[in-house]
PDB file of C-alpha atoms in Angstrom:
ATOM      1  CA  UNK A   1       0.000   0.000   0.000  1.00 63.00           C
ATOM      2  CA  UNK A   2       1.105   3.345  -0.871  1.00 69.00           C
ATOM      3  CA  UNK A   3       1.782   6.119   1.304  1.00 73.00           C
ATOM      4  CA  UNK A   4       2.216  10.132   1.537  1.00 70.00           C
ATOM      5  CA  UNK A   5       3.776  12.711   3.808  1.00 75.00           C
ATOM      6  CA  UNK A   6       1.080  15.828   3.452  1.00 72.00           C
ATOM      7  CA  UNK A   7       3.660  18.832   3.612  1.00 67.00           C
ATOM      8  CA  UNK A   8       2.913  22.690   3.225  1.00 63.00           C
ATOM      9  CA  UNK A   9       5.249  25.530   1.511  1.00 57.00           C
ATOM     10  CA  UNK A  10       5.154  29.282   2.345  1.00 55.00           C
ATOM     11  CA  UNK A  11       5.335  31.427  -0.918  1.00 51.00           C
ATOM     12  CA  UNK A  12       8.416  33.689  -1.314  1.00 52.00           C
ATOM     13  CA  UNK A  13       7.094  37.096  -0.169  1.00 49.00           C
ATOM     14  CA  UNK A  14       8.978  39.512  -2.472  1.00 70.00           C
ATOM     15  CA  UNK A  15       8.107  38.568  -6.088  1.00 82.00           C
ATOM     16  CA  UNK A  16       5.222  36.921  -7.845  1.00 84.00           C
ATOM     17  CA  UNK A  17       6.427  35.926 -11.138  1.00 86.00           C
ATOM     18  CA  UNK A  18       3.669  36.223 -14.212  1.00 87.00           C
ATOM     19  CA  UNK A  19       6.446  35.521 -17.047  1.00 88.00           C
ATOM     20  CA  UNK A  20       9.755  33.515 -16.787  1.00 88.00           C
ATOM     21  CA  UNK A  21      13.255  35.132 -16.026  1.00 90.00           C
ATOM     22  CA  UNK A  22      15.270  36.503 -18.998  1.00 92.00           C
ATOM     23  CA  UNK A  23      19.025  36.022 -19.199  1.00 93.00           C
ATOM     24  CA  UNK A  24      20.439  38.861 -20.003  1.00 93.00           C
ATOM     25  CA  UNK A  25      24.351  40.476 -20.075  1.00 93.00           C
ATOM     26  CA  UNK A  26      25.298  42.834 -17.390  1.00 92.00           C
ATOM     27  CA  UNK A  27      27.623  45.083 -18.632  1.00 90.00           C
ATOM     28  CA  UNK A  28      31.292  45.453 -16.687  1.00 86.00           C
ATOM     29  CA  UNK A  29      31.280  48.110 -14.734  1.00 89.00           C
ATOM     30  CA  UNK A  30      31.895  49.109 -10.725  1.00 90.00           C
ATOM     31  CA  UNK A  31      29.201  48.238  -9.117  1.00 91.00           C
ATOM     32  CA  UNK A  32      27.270  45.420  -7.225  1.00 91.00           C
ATOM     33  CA  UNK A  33      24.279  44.188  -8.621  1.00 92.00           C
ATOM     34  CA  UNK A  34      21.799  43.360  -5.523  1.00 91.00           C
ATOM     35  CA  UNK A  35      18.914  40.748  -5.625  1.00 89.00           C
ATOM     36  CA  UNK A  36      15.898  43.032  -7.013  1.00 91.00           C
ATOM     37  CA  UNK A  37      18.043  45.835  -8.270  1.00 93.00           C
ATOM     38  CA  UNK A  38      16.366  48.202 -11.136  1.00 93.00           C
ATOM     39  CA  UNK A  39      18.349  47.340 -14.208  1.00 94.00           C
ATOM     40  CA  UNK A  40      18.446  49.493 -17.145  1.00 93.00           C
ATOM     41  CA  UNK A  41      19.686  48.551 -20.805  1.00 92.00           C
ATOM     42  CA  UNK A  42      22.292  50.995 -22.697  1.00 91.00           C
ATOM     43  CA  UNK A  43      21.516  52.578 -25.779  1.00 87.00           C
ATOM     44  CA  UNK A  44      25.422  52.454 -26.556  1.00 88.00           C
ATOM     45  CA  UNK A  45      26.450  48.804 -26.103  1.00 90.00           C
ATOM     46  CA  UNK A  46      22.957  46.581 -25.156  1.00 90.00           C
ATOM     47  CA  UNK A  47      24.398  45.704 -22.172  1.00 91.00           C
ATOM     48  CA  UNK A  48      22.389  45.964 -19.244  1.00 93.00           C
ATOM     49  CA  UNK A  49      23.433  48.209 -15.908  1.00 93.00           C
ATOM     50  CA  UNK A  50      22.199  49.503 -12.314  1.00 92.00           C
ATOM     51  CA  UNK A  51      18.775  52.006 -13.595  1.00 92.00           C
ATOM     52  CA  UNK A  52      20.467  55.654 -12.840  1.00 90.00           C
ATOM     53  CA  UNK A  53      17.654  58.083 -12.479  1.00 89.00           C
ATOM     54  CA  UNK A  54      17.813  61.412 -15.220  1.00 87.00           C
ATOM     55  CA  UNK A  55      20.538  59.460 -17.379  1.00 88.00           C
ATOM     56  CA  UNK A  56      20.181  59.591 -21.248  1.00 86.00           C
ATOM     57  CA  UNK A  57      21.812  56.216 -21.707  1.00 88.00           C
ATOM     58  CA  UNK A  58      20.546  54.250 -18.350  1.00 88.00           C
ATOM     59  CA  UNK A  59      18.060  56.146 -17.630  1.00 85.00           C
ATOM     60  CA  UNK A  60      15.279  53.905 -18.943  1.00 88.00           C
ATOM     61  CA  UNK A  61      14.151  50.622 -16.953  1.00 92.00           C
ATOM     62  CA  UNK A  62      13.941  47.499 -18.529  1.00 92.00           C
ATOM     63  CA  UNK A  63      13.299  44.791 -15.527  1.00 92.00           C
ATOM     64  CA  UNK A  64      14.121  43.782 -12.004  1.00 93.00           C
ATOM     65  CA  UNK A  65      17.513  41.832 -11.256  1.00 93.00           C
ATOM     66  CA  UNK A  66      16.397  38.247  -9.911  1.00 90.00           C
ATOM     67  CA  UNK A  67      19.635  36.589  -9.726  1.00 87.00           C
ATOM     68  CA  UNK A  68      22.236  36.486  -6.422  1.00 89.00           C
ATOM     69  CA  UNK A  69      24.194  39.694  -5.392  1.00 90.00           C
ATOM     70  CA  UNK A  70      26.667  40.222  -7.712  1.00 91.00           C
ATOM     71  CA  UNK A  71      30.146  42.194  -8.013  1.00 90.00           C
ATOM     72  CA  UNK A  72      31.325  43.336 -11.076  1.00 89.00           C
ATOM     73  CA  UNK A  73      34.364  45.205 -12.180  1.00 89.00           C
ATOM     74  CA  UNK A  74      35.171  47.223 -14.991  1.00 87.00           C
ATOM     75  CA  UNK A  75      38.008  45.640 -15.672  1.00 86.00           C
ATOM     76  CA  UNK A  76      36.284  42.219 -15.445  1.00 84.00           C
ATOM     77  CA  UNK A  77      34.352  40.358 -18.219  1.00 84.00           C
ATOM     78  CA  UNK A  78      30.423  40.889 -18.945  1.00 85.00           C
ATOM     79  CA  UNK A  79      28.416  37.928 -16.873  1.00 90.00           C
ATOM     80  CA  UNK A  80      24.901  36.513 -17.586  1.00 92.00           C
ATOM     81  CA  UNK A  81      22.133  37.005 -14.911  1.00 92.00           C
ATOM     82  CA  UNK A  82      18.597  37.101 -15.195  1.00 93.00           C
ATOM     83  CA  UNK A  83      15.738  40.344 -15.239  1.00 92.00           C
ATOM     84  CA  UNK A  84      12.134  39.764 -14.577  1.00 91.00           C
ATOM     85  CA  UNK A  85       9.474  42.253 -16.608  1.00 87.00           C
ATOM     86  CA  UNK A  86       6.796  40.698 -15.672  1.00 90.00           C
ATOM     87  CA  UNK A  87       6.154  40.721 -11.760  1.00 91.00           C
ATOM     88  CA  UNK A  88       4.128  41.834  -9.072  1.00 91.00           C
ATOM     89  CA  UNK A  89       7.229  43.317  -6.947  1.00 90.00           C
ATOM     90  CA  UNK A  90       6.641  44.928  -3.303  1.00 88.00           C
ATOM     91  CA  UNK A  91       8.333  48.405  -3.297  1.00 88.00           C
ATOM     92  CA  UNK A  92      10.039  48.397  -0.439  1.00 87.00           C
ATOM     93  CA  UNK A  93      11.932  44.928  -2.072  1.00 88.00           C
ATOM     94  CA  UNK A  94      12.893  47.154  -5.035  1.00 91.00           C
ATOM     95  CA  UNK A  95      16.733  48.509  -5.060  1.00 90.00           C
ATOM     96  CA  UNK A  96      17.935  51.416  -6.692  1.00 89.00           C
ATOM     97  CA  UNK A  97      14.349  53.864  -6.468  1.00 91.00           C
ATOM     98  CA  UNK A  98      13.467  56.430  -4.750  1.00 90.00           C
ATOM     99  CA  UNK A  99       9.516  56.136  -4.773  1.00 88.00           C
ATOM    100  CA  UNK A 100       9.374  59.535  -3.166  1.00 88.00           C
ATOM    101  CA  UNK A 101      11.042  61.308  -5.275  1.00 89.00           C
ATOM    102  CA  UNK A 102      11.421  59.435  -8.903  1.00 89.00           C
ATOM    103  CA  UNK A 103       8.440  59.381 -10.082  1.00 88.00           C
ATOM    104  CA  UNK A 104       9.372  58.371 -13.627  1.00 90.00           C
ATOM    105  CA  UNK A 105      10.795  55.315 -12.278  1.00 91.00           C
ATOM    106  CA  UNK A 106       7.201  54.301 -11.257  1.00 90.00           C
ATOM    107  CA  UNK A 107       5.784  54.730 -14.226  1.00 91.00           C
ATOM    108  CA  UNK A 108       8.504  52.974 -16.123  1.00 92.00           C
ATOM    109  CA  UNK A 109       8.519  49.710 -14.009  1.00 93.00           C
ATOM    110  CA  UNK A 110       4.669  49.956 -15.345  1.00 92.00           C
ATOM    111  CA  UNK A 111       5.370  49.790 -18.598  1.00 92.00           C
ATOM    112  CA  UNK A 112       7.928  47.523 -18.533  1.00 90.00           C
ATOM    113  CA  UNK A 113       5.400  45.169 -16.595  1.00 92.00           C
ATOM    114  CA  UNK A 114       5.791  45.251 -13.253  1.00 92.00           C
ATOM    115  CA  UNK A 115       3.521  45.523 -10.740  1.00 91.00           C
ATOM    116  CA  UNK A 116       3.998  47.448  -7.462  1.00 90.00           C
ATOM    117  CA  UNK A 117       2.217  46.839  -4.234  1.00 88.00           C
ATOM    118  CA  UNK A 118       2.848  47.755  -0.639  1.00 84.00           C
ATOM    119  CA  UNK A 119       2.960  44.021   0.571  1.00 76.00           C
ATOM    120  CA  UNK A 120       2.491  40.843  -0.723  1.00 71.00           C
ATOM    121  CA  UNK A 121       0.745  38.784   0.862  1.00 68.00           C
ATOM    122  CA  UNK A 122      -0.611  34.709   0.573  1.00 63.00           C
ATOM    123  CA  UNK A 123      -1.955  31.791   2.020  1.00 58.00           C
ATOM    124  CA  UNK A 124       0.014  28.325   2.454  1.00 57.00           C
ATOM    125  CA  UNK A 125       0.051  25.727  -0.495  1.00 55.00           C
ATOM    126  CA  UNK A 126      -0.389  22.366  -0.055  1.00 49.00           C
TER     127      UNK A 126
END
């Protein structure tokens, strides 16, 4: 006779993914890339970098960072990590935005297809 353990998962409770991860390049550069970070692409190479508010060439969003904290150097090669644009995101999980103050950045993580929300929330899964 056959038999089961009945066991229960919580759900993460800083991202609800509606679309799979893309892998995308992250450009070599300074910087470290945290879990959730606003990512930007460049108009001058493709590559993708940390979302810096009034730029002309990251200045536009194109996804949340979803892979491990990261350190990259400019002297280093270009690594592979993965965005999400399509995600209900809780703001205060975001890096890199000022929601007081950058109120482009809102909008642009809404067109780029994430949703914000004070707190996600959910019940247990079986």
């Amino acid at each position: 006779m056959a038999s089961f353990e009945r066991t229960t998962t919580t759900p993460a409770p800083d991202i609800k993914r509606l679309a799979p991860d893309m892998k995308v390049t992250l450009g070599a550069a300074d910087v470290t890339i945290e879990s959730y970070q606003v990512l930007a692409q460049s108009a001058a190479d493709g590559k993708f970098y940390n979302y810096v508010s009034g730029d002309t060439n990251l200045g536009t969003i194109a996804g949340v960072y979803t892979g491990e904290e990261v350190t990259l150097t400019a002297a280093g090669d270009d690594q592979v990590g993965s965005i999400s644009s399509m995600a209900i995101v809780s703001k205060d999980d975001i890096v890199g935005v000022d929601f007081d103050t950058d109120y482009s950045a809102i909008l642009q993580l809404k067109q780029c297809g994430i949703i914000l929300t004070e707190k996600i929330e959910g019940s247990e899964e079986v």
